Amino acid sequence: MTADHPGNPCKQCSIPTSRINGRTLRQSPVRRGLLKKADDKSWIQVCPACERRDLFDGRGVALPYCAADGVMRTVIDTEPENVLAVADFRFTRPALDYGVALANLTQPAGTVPTTDSVEHLARHYLVAPSASAAAALTEAVCHWGGGGRVLGNLKRHHAGHLGDVMHRWMQAALAAASDGEAIAQASPQRPAGLPHGLGISFGSKHLRMLDPDRFAVLDSVLSEGLGYALNPKGYALFMRHLRDFHQQLSASGWGHSLARTESGLFVLVRQNVRVESDQPVTPSEA
């Protein structure tokens, strides 16, 4: 979880500096050429006042950073005192909103499936559910989530009938009365449960695509960063807290689906989780 950090005074304006993960800052056209691959797991020291122009990506999206008080913010925050939280992880509404934007940027052609394209496949499955449509959706979800190994394990465990197994689970999950039931592992007593070889992370990725207004993803980043266990009970608790939070946002005009809200939260939490715990803050190059 994000903690307060003693920001060194900026040499130019003397205000406490903030910090941003190198992987996030790499999206800034101003800073991209100054960063090395090793910086992806480092905190970079920045001054939101003096280096404001550095804290946008090439499309004008404000890059979230960790302020000196431990709150994830952006340089366009208009109400700095209005802080939101999920599991004690603190951030502003603009930081979350721009986190959603960063999470759903269109990928270069030929890399990985876009979120929109996988959601389209999921809608096709829902309209005409079948084993072949389920298999196609699983292929897309695994490629979208960087789960080539997961897909390989599924094919190895369910050789020749992966589509049937996935179709049976998807139908049972959509009809489940609770989140925990939807993602419970298959067993002799629950043959239509989560198939062998598919864990909570990629199981929840499937559910998220099938119903973005009902389900979201709980992966290792959110598990480590927020403290939710990667098991059915942990997923159920995460979903309950996330829905409560999303409903509060929606009551004040928030326009994103539950799943997209989670994607923004993921972008914010990832900065903390992907930084090596003993990694010192790298001074600003500006």
C-alpha positions as protocol buffer text, in pm:
chain_id: "A"
residue {
  index: 1
  type: MET
  ca { x: 0 y: 0 z: 0 }
}
residue {
  index: 2
  type: THR
  ca { x: 112 y: 354 z: -64 }
}
residue {
  index: 3
  type: ALA
  ca { x: 284 y: 514 z: 233 }
}
residue {
  index: 4
  type: ASP
  ca { x: 390 y: 872 z: 302 }
}
residue {
  index: 5
  type: HIS
  ca { x: 741 y: 938 z: 181 }
}
residue {
  index: 6
  type: PRO
  ca { x: 975 y: 1224 z: 272 }
}
residue {
  index: 7
  type: GLY
  ca { x: 999 y: 1408 z: -59 }
}
residue {
  index: 8
  type: ASN
  ca { x: 1326 y: 1595 z: -96 }
}
residue {
  index: 9
  type: PRO
  ca { x: 1271 y: 1968 z: -156 }
}
residue {
  index: 10
  type: CYS
  ca { x: 1281 y: 2064 z: -523 }
}
residue {
  index: 11
  type: LYS
  ca { x: 1606 y: 2251 z: -597 }
}
residue {
  index: 12
  type: GLN
  ca { x: 1417 y: 2510 z: -801 }
}
residue {
  index: 13
  type: CYS
  ca { x: 1098 y: 2579 z: -603 }
}
residue {
  index: 14
  type: SER
  ca { x: 1165 y: 2408 z: -267 }
}
residue {
  index: 15
  type: ILE
  ca { x: 830 y: 2223 z: -252 }
}
residue {
  index: 16
  type: PRO
  ca { x: 845 y: 1852 z: -154 }
}
residue {
  index: 17
  type: THR
  ca { x: 905 y: 1635 z: -457 }
}
residue {
  index: 18
  type: SER
  ca { x: 682 y: 1345 z: -561 }
}
residue {
  index: 19
  type: ARG
  ca { x: 778 y: 1012 z: -713 }
}
residue {
  index: 20
  type: ILE
  ca { x: 662 y: 814 z: -1014 }
}
residue {
  index: 21
  type: ASN
  ca { x: 742 y: 465 z: -1131 }
}
residue {
  index: 22
  type: GLY
  ca { x: 979 y: 456 z: -1428 }
}
residue {
  index: 23
  type: ARG
  ca { x: 744 y: 237 z: -1631 }
}
residue {
  index: 24
  type: THR
  ca { x: 470 y: 499 z: -1599 }
}
residue {
  index: 25
  type: LEU
  ca { x: 701 y: 792 z: -1665 }
}
residue {
  index: 26
  type: ARG
  ca { x: 828 y: 618 z: -1979 }
}
residue {
  index: 27
  type: GLN
  ca { x: 495 y: 714 z: -2140 }
}
residue {
  index: 28
  type: SER
  ca { x: 597 y: 1083 z: -2124 }
}
residue {
  index: 29
  type: PRO
  ca { x: 744 y: 1201 z: -2456 }
}
residue {
  index: 30
  type: VAL
  ca { x: 964 y: 1442 z: -2262 }
}
residue {
  index: 31
  type: ARG
  ca { x: 1120 y: 1174 z: -2042 }
}
residue {
  index: 32
  type: ARG
  ca { x: 1109 y: 865 z: -2261 }
}
residue {
  index: 33
  type: GLY
  ca { x: 1456 y: 908 z: -2406 }
}
residue {
  index: 34
  type: LEU
  ca { x: 1609 y: 964 z: -2063 }
}
residue {
  index: 35
  type: LEU
  ca { x: 1489 y: 639 z: -1910 }
}
residue {
  index: 36
  type: LYS
  ca { x: 1648 y: 295 z: -1925 }
}
residue {
  index: 37
  type: LYS
  ca { x: 1475 y: -42 z: -1893 }
}
residue {
  index: 38
  type: ALA
  ca { x: 1609 y: -75 z: -1538 }
}
residue {
  index: 39
  type: ASP
  ca { x: 1409 y: 235 z: -1442 }
}
residue {
  index: 40
  type: ASP
  ca { x: 1085 y: 38 z: -1487 }
}
residue {
  index: 41
  type: LYS
  ca { x: 1130 y: -96 z: -1133 }
}
residue {
  index: 42
  type: SER
  ca { x: 1248 y: 231 z: -982 }
}
residue {
  index: 43
  type: TRP
  ca { x: 1088 y: 538 z: -830 }
}
residue {
  index: 44
  type: ILE
  ca { x: 1182 y: 855 z: -1018 }
}
residue {
  index: 45
  type: GLN
  ca { x: 1179 y: 1181 z: -823 }
}
residue {
  index: 46
  type: VAL
  ca { x: 975 y: 1458 z: -990 }
}
residue {
  index: 47
  type: CYS
  ca { x: 849 y: 1804 z: -904 }
}
residue {
  index: 48
  type: PRO
  ca { x: 486 y: 1841 z: -1018 }
}
residue {
  index: 49
  type: ALA
  ca { x: 530 y: 2219 z: -1036 }
}
residue {
  index: 50
  type: CYS
  ca { x: 861 y: 2255 z: -1220 }
}
residue {
  index: 51
  type: GLU
  ca { x: 825 y: 1937 z: -1428 }
}
residue {
  index: 52
  type: ARG
  ca { x: 454 y: 1958 z: -1499 }
}
residue {
  index: 53
  type: ARG
  ca { x: 499 y: 1910 z: -1875 }
}
residue {
  index: 54
  type: ASP
  ca { x: 679 y: 1580 z: -1811 }
}
residue {
  index: 55
  type: LEU
  ca { x: 376 y: 1434 z: -1637 }
}
residue {
  index: 56
  type: PHE
  ca { x: 157 y: 1377 z: -1944 }
}
residue {
  index: 57
  type: ASP
  ca { x: 169 y: 1103 z: -2206 }
}
residue {
  index: 58
  type: GLY
  ca { x: 174 y: 1176 z: -2579 }
}
residue {
  index: 59
  type: ARG
  ca { x: -206 y: 1200 z: -2595 }
}
residue {
  index: 60
  type: GLY
  ca { x: -251 y: 1449 z: -2314 }
}
residue {
  index: 61
  type: VAL
  ca { x: -332 y: 1190 z: -2046 }
}
residue {
  index: 62
  type: ALA
  ca { x: -206 y: 1303 z: -1706 }
}
residue {
  index: 63
  type: LEU
  ca { x: 30 y: 1045 z: -1555 }
}
residue {
  index: 64
  type: PRO
  ca { x: -56 y: 950 z: -1194 }
}
residue {
  index: 65
  type: TYR
  ca { x: 227 y: 986 z: -944 }
}
residue {
  index: 66
  type: CYS
  ca { x: 274 y: 931 z: -572 }
}
residue {
  index: 67
  type: ALA
  ca { x: 275 y: 1265 z: -389 }
}
residue {
  index: 68
  type: ALA
  ca { x: 475 y: 1329 z: -74 }
}
residue {
  index: 69
  type: ASP
  ca { x: 169 y: 1246 z: 140 }
}
residue {
  index: 70
  type: GLY
  ca { x: 146 y: 899 z: -16 }
}
residue {
  index: 71
  type: VAL
  ca { x: -166 y: 979 z: -222 }
}
residue {
  index: 72
  type: MET
  ca { x: -170 y: 897 z: -594 }
}
residue {
  index: 73
  type: ARG
  ca { x: -238 y: 1227 z: -771 }
}
residue {
  index: 74
  type: THR
  ca { x: -207 y: 1405 z: -1108 }
}
residue {
  index: 75
  type: VAL
  ca { x: -95 y: 1756 z: -1196 }
}
residue {
  index: 76
  type: ILE
  ca { x: -452 y: 1849 z: -1298 }
}
residue {
  index: 77
  type: ASP
  ca { x: -616 y: 1766 z: -965 }
}
residue {
  index: 78
  type: THR
  ca { x: -853 y: 2049 z: -880 }
}
residue {
  index: 79
  type: GLU
  ca { x: -955 y: 1924 z: -534 }
}
residue {
  index: 80
  type: PRO
  ca { x: -633 y: 1792 z: -375 }
}
residue {
  index: 81
  type: GLU
  ca { x: -805 y: 1736 z: -43 }
}
residue {
  index: 82
  type: ASN
  ca { x: -1071 y: 1506 z: -193 }
}
residue {
  index: 83
  type: VAL
  ca { x: -903 y: 1169 z: -148 }
}
residue {
  index: 84
  type: LEU
  ca { x: -1063 y: 831 z: -225 }
}
residue {
  index: 85
  type: ALA
  ca { x: -950 y: 491 z: -94 }
}
residue {
  index: 86
  type: VAL
  ca { x: -983 y: 119 z: -153 }
}
residue {
  index: 87
  type: ALA
  ca { x: -836 y: -104 z: 119 }
}
residue {
  index: 88
  type: ASP
  ca { x: -645 y: 196 z: 259 }
}
residue {
  index: 89
  type: PHE
  ca { x: -483 y: 262 z: -80 }
}
residue {
  index: 90
  type: ARG
  ca { x: -536 y: 635 z: -138 }
}
residue {
  index: 91
  type: PHE
  ca { x: -579 y: 829 z: -463 }
}
residue {
  index: 92
  type: THR
  ca { x: -771 y: 1118 z: -616 }
}
residue {
  index: 93
  type: ARG
  ca { x: -1056 y: 1082 z: -861 }
}
residue {
  index: 94
  type: PRO
  ca { x: -855 y: 1231 z: -1151 }
}
residue {
  index: 95
  type: ALA
  ca { x: -574 y: 984 z: -1080 }
}
residue {
  index: 96
  type: LEU
  ca { x: -821 y: 696 z: -1106 }
}
residue {
  index: 97
  type: ASP
  ca { x: -987 y: 843 z: -1415 }
}
residue {
  index: 98
  type: TYR
  ca { x: -655 y: 881 z: -1595 }
}
residue {
  index: 99
  type: GLY
  ca { x: -554 y: 537 z: -1472 }
}
residue {
  index: 100
  type: VAL
  ca { x: -857 y: 402 z: -1661 }
}
residue {
  index: 101
  type: ALA
  ca { x: -745 y: 594 z: -1970 }
}
residue {
  index: 102
  type: LEU
  ca { x: -391 y: 454 z: -1948 }
}
residue {
  index: 103
  type: ALA
  ca { x: -516 y: 100 z: -1893 }
}
residue {
  index: 104
  type: ASN
  ca { x: -734 y: 111 z: -2202 }
}
residue {
  index: 105
  type: LEU
  ca { x: -510 y: 281 z: -2456 }
}
residue {
  index: 106
  type: THR
  ca { x: -525 y: 118 z: -2799 }
}
residue {
  index: 107
  type: GLN
  ca { x: -231 y: -119 z: -2844 }
}
residue {
  index: 108
  type: PRO
  ca { x: -16 y: -115 z: -3160 }
}
residue {
  index: 109
  type: ALA
  ca { x: -153 y: -340 z: -3432 }
}
residue {
  index: 110
  type: GLY
  ca { x: -31 y: -699 z: -3414 }
}
residue {
  index: 111
  type: THR
  ca { x: 69 y: -696 z: -3047 }
}
residue {
  index: 112
  type: VAL
  ca { x: -208 y: -815 z: -2813 }
}
residue {
  index: 113
  type: PRO
  ca { x: -587 y: -814 z: -2846 }
}
residue {
  index: 114
  type: THR
  ca { x: -749 y: -490 z: -2732 }
}
residue {
  index: 115
  type: THR
  ca { x: -993 y: -487 z: -2442 }
}
residue {
  index: 116
  type: ASP
  ca { x: -1270 y: -386 z: -2683 }
}
residue {
  index: 117
  type: SER
  ca { x: -1198 y: -675 z: -2918 }
}
residue {
  index: 118
  type: VAL
  ca { x: -1206 y: -933 z: -2636 }
}
residue {
  index: 119
  type: GLU
  ca { x: -1527 y: -782 z: -2497 }
}
residue {
  index: 120
  type: HIS
  ca { x: -1672 y: -817 z: -2849 }
}
residue {
  index: 121
  type: LEU
  ca { x: -1580 y: -1188 z: -2853 }
}
residue {
  index: 122
  type: ALA
  ca { x: -1743 y: -1229 z: -2512 }
}
residue {
  index: 123
  type: ARG
  ca { x: -2065 y: -1068 z: -2639 }
}
residue {
  index: 124
  type: HIS
  ca { x: -2059 y: -1305 z: -2936 }
}
residue {
  index: 125
  type: TYR
  ca { x: -2030 y: -1597 z: -2697 }
}
residue {
  index: 126
  type: LEU
  ca { x: -2322 y: -1471 z: -2488 }
}
residue {
  index: 127
  type: VAL
  ca { x: -2542 y: -1436 z: -2798 }
}
residue {
  index: 128
  type: ALA
  ca { x: -2453 y: -1778 z: -2935 }
}
residue {
  index: 129
  type: PRO
  ca { x: -2288 y: -1982 z: -2656 }
}
residue {
  index: 130
  type: SER
  ca { x: -2099 y: -2287 z: -2775 }
}
residue {
  index: 131
  type: ALA
  ca { x: -1783 y: -2483 z: -2706 }
}
residue {
  index: 132
  type: SER
  ca { x: -1608 y: -2334 z: -3009 }
}
residue {
  index: 133
  type: ALA
  ca { x: -1699 y: -1976 z: -2905 }
}
residue {
  index: 134
  type: ALA
  ca { x: -1579 y: -2049 z: -2551 }
}
residue {
  index: 135
  type: ALA
  ca { x: -1246 y: -2180 z: -2682 }
}
residue {
  index: 136
  type: ALA
  ca { x: -1199 y: -1872 z: -2900 }
}
residue {
  index: 137
  type: LEU
  ca { x: -1275 y: -1645 z: -2605 }
}
residue {
  index: 138
  type: THR
  ca { x: -1028 y: -1828 z: -2382 }
}
residue {
  index: 139
  type: GLU
  ca { x: -753 y: -1791 z: -2645 }
}
residue {
  index: 140
  type: ALA
  ca { x: -821 y: -1417 z: -2666 }
}
residue {
  index: 141
  type: VAL
  ca { x: -840 y: -1363 z: -2289 }
}
residue {
  index: 142
  type: CYS
  ca { x: -511 y: -1543 z: -2232 }
}
residue {
  index: 143
  type: HIS
  ca { x: -333 y: -1344 z: -2504 }
}
residue {
  index: 144
  type: TRP
  ca { x: -488 y: -1019 z: -2376 }
}
residue {
  index: 145
  type: GLY
  ca { x: -365 y: -1091 z: -2023 }
}
residue {
  index: 146
  type: GLY
  ca { x: -19 y: -1212 z: -2122 }
}
residue {
  index: 147
  type: GLY
  ca { x: -109 y: -1566 z: -2020 }
}
residue {
  index: 148
  type: GLY
  ca { x: 55 y: -1777 z: -2285 }
}
residue {
  index: 149
  type: ARG
  ca { x: 167 y: -2024 z: -2020 }
}
residue {
  index: 150
  type: VAL
  ca { x: -184 y: -2039 z: -1875 }
}
residue {
  index: 151
  type: LEU
  ca { x: -327 y: -2122 z: -2217 }
}
residue {
  index: 152
  type: GLY
  ca { x: -65 y: -2390 z: -2267 }
}
residue {
  index: 153
  type: ASN
  ca { x: -151 y: -2550 z: -1932 }
}
residue {
  index: 154
  type: LEU
  ca { x: -522 y: -2544 z: -2012 }
}
residue {
  index: 155
  type: LYS
  ca { x: -464 y: -2717 z: -2345 }
}
residue {
  index: 156
  type: ARG
  ca { x: -242 y: -2974 z: -2177 }
}
residue {
  index: 157
  type: HIS
  ca { x: -492 y: -3050 z: -1900 }
}
residue {
  index: 158
  type: HIS
  ca { x: -796 y: -3054 z: -2128 }
}
residue {
  index: 159
  type: ALA
  ca { x: -654 y: -3179 z: -2456 }
}
residue {
  index: 160
  type: GLY
  ca { x: -921 y: -3213 z: -2721 }
}
residue {
  index: 161
  type: HIS
  ca { x: -1208 y: -3078 z: -2513 }
}
residue {
  index: 162
  type: LEU
  ca { x: -1096 y: -2739 z: -2380 }
}
residue {
  index: 163
  type: GLY
  ca { x: -1392 y: -2565 z: -2543 }
}
residue {
  index: 164
  type: ASP
  ca { x: -1640 y: -2800 z: -2376 }
}
residue {
  index: 165
  type: VAL
  ca { x: -1479 y: -2753 z: -2034 }
}
residue {
  index: 166
  type: MET
  ca { x: -1466 y: -2375 z: -2064 }
}
residue {
  index: 167
  type: HIS
  ca { x: -1821 y: -2355 z: -2200 }
}
residue {
  index: 168
  type: ARG
  ca { x: -1953 y: -2558 z: -1909 }
}
residue {
  index: 169
  type: TRP
  ca { x: -1772 y: -2340 z: -1654 }
}
residue {
  index: 170
  type: MET
  ca { x: -1872 y: -2010 z: -1816 }
}
residue {
  index: 171
  type: GLN
  ca { x: -2239 y: -2106 z: -1814 }
}
residue {
  index: 172
  type: ALA
  ca { x: -2221 y: -2214 z: -1450 }
}
residue {
  index: 173
  type: ALA
  ca { x: -2029 y: -1900 z: -1348 }
}
residue {
  index: 174
  type: LEU
  ca { x: -2278 y: -1668 z: -1513 }
}
residue {
  index: 175
  type: ALA
  ca { x: -2562 y: -1844 z: -1333 }
}
residue {
  index: 176
  type: ALA
  ca { x: -2381 y: -1852 z: -996 }
}
residue {
  index: 177
  type: ALA
  ca { x: -2548 y: -1682 z: -701 }
}
residue {
  index: 178
  type: SER
  ca { x: -2222 y: -1536 z: -564 }
}
residue {
  index: 179
  type: ASP
  ca { x: -1875 y: -1429 z: -674 }
}
residue {
  index: 180
  type: GLY
  ca { x: -1714 y: -1704 z: -469 }
}
residue {
  index: 181
  type: GLU
  ca { x: -1934 y: -1966 z: -633 }
}
residue {
  index: 182
  type: ALA
  ca { x: -1862 y: -1827 z: -980 }
}
residue {
  index: 183
  type: ILE
  ca { x: -1487 y: -1874 z: -939 }
}
residue {
  index: 184
  type: ALA
  ca { x: -1475 y: -2182 z: -714 }
}
residue {
  index: 185
  type: GLN
  ca { x: -1241 y: -2454 z: -838 }
}
residue {
  index: 186
  type: ALA
  ca { x: -1381 y: -2762 z: -1009 }
}
residue {
  index: 187
  type: SER
  ca { x: -1414 y: -3071 z: -788 }
}
residue {
  index: 188
  type: PRO
  ca { x: -1602 y: -3403 z: -790 }
}
residue {
  index: 189
  type: GLN
  ca { x: -1882 y: -3222 z: -608 }
}
residue {
  index: 190
  type: ARG
  ca { x: -1862 y: -2922 z: -845 }
}
residue {
  index: 191
  type: PRO
  ca { x: -1772 y: -3055 z: -1191 }
}
residue {
  index: 192
  type: ALA
  ca { x: -1865 y: -2727 z: -1362 }
}
residue {
  index: 193
  type: GLY
  ca { x: -1629 y: -2523 z: -1145 }
}
residue {
  index: 194
  type: LEU
  ca { x: -1318 y: -2330 z: -1248 }
}
residue {
  index: 195
  type: PRO
  ca { x: -1126 y: -2567 z: -1478 }
}
residue {
  index: 196
  type: HIS
  ca { x: -797 y: -2719 z: -1370 }
}
residue {
  index: 197
  type: GLY
  ca { x: -512 y: -2498 z: -1491 }
}
residue {
  index: 198
  type: LEU
  ca { x: -711 y: -2175 z: -1456 }
}
residue {
  index: 199
  type: GLY
  ca { x: -648 y: -1981 z: -1136 }
}
residue {
  index: 200
  type: ILE
  ca { x: -822 y: -1684 z: -978 }
}
residue {
  index: 201
  type: SER
  ca { x: -630 y: -1428 z: -1186 }
}
residue {
  index: 202
  type: PHE
  ca { x: -720 y: -1563 z: -1530 }
}
residue {
  index: 203
  type: GLY
  ca { x: -1053 y: -1698 z: -1413 }
}
residue {
  index: 204
  type: SER
  ca { x: -1149 y: -1346 z: -1311 }
}
residue {
  index: 205
  type: LYS
  ca { x: -1018 y: -1213 z: -1644 }
}
residue {
  index: 206
  type: HIS
  ca { x: -1271 y: -1439 z: -1818 }
}
residue {
  index: 207
  type: LEU
  ca { x: -1551 y: -1327 z: -1588 }
}
residue {
  index: 208
  type: ARG
  ca { x: -1458 y: -962 z: -1643 }
}
residue {
  index: 209
  type: MET
  ca { x: -1495 y: -1002 z: -2020 }
}
residue {
  index: 210
  type: LEU
  ca { x: -1822 y: -1193 z: -1991 }
}
residue {
  index: 211
  type: ASP
  ca { x: -1989 y: -930 z: -1772 }
}
residue {
  index: 212
  type: PRO
  ca { x: -1789 y: -606 z: -1720 }
}
residue {
  index: 213
  type: ASP
  ca { x: -2067 y: -458 z: -1510 }
}
residue {
  index: 214
  type: ARG
  ca { x: -2073 y: -751 z: -1268 }
}
residue {
  index: 215
  type: PHE
  ca { x: -1715 y: -881 z: -1251 }
}
residue {
  index: 216
  type: ALA
  ca { x: -1360 y: -742 z: -1239 }
}
residue {
  index: 217
  type: VAL
  ca { x: -1009 y: -884 z: -1233 }
}
residue {
  index: 218
  type: LEU
  ca { x: -818 y: -979 z: -919 }
}
residue {
  index: 219
  type: ASP
  ca { x: -461 y: -1057 z: -1019 }
}
residue {
  index: 220
  type: SER
  ca { x: -127 y: -1076 z: -839 }
}
residue {
  index: 221
  type: VAL
  ca { x: -75 y: -697 z: -857 }
}
residue {
  index: 222
  type: LEU
  ca { x: -400 y: -612 z: -679 }
}
residue {
  index: 223
  type: SER
  ca { x: -363 y: -908 z: -445 }
}
residue {
  index: 224
  type: GLU
  ca { x: -18 y: -796 z: -331 }
}
residue {
  index: 225
  type: GLY
  ca { x: -90 y: -425 z: -340 }
}
residue {
  index: 226
  type: LEU
  ca { x: -428 y: -430 z: -166 }
}
residue {
  index: 227
  type: GLY
  ca { x: -407 y: -746 z: 42 }
}
residue {
  index: 228
  type: TYR
  ca { x: -685 y: -959 z: -110 }
}
residue {
  index: 229
  type: ALA
  ca { x: -613 y: -1332 z: -117 }
}
residue {
  index: 230
  type: LEU
  ca { x: -605 y: -1509 z: -453 }
}
residue {
  index: 231
  type: ASN
  ca { x: -877 y: -1757 z: -360 }
}
residue {
  index: 232
  type: PRO
  ca { x: -1258 y: -1759 z: -390 }
}
residue {
  index: 233
  type: LYS
  ca { x: -1310 y: -1589 z: -52 }
}
residue {
  index: 234
  type: GLY
  ca { x: -1052 y: -1321 z: -134 }
}
residue {
  index: 235
  type: TYR
  ca { x: -1214 y: -1261 z: -470 }
}
residue {
  index: 236
  type: ALA
  ca { x: -1559 y: -1234 z: -314 }
}
residue {
  index: 237
  type: LEU
  ca { x: -1430 y: -981 z: -58 }
}
residue {
  index: 238
  type: PHE
  ca { x: -1251 y: -778 z: -326 }
}
residue {
  index: 239
  type: MET
  ca { x: -1563 y: -770 z: -544 }
}
residue {
  index: 240
  type: ARG
  ca { x: -1781 y: -659 z: -253 }
}
residue {
  index: 241
  type: HIS
  ca { x: -1549 y: -372 z: -167 }
}
residue {
  index: 242
  type: LEU
  ca { x: -1500 y: -275 z: -532 }
}
residue {
  index: 243
  type: ARG
  ca { x: -1876 y: -272 z: -600 }
}
residue {
  index: 244
  type: ASP
  ca { x: -1941 y: -54 z: -297 }
}
residue {
  index: 245
  type: PHE
  ca { x: -1672 y: 187 z: -412 }
}
residue {
  index: 246
  type: HIS
  ca { x: -1794 y: 185 z: -774 }
}
residue {
  index: 247
  type: GLN
  ca { x: -2152 y: 254 z: -668 }
}
residue {
  index: 248
  type: GLN
  ca { x: -2040 y: 558 z: -470 }
}
residue {
  index: 249
  type: LEU
  ca { x: -1852 y: 690 z: -773 }
}
residue {
  index: 250
  type: SER
  ca { x: -2142 y: 618 z: -1009 }
}
residue {
  index: 251
  type: ALA
  ca { x: -2377 y: 818 z: -788 }
}
residue {
  index: 252
  type: SER
  ca { x: -2167 y: 1126 z: -866 }
}
residue {
  index: 253
  type: GLY
  ca { x: -2148 y: 1084 z: -1242 }
}
residue {
  index: 254
  type: TRP
  ca { x: -1870 y: 827 z: -1288 }
}
residue {
  index: 255
  type: GLY
  ca { x: -1920 y: 683 z: -1637 }
}
residue {
  index: 256
  type: HIS
  ca { x: -1696 y: 375 z: -1638 }
}
residue {
  index: 257
  type: SER
  ca { x: -1802 y: 13 z: -1597 }
}
residue {
  index: 258
  type: LEU
  ca { x: -1706 y: -181 z: -1286 }
}
residue {
  index: 259
  type: ALA
  ca { x: -1434 y: -360 z: -1481 }
}
residue {
  index: 260
  type: ARG
  ca { x: -1286 y: -39 z: -1618 }
}
residue {
  index: 261
  type: THR
  ca { x: -1284 y: 112 z: -1270 }
}
residue {
  index: 262
  type: GLU
  ca { x: -1075 y: -185 z: -1160 }
}
residue {
  index: 263
  type: SER
  ca { x: -839 y: -135 z: -1456 }
}
residue {
  index: 264
  type: GLY
  ca { x: -766 y: 220 z: -1339 }
}
residue {
  index: 265
  type: LEU
  ca { x: -707 y: 98 z: -986 }
}
residue {
  index: 266
  type: PHE
  ca { x: -466 y: -162 z: -1127 }
}
residue {
  index: 267
  type: VAL
  ca { x: -260 y: 109 z: -1301 }
}
residue {
  index: 268
  type: LEU
  ca { x: -226 y: 303 z: -975 }
}
residue {
  index: 269
  type: VAL
  ca { x: -145 y: 4 z: -756 }
}
residue {
  index: 270
  type: ARG
  ca { x: 105 y: -138 z: -1006 }
}
residue {
  index: 271
  type: GLN
  ca { x: 341 y: 155 z: -951 }
}
residue {
  index: 272
  type: ASN
  ca { x: 391 y: 48 z: -590 }
}
residue {
  index: 273
  type: VAL
  ca { x: 396 y: -326 z: -648 }
}
residue {
  index: 274
  type: ARG
  ca { x: 636 y: -321 z: -942 }
}
residue {
  index: 275
  type: VAL
  ca { x: 895 y: -103 z: -765 }
}
residue {
  index: 276
  type: GLU
  ca { x: 1162 y: -302 z: -585 }
}
residue {
  index: 277
  type: SER
  ca { x: 1109 y: -248 z: -213 }
}
residue {
  index: 278
  type: ASP
  ca { x: 1471 y: -151 z: -147 }
}
residue {
  index: 279
  type: GLN
  ca { x: 1508 y: 59 z: -461 }
}
residue {
  index: 280
  type: PRO
  ca { x: 1614 y: 417 z: -384 }
}
residue {
  index: 281
  type: VAL
  ca { x: 1444 y: 711 z: -550 }
}
residue {
  index: 282
  type: THR
  ca { x: 1631 y: 821 z: -861 }
}
residue {
  index: 283
  type: PRO
  ca { x: 1683 y: 1198 z: -878 }
}
residue {
  index: 284
  type: SER
  ca { x: 1506 y: 1387 z: -1153 }
}
residue {
  index: 285
  type: GLU
  ca { x: 1699 y: 1439 z: -1477 }
}
residue {
  index: 286
  type: ALA
  ca { x: 1529 y: 1773 z: -1552 }
}
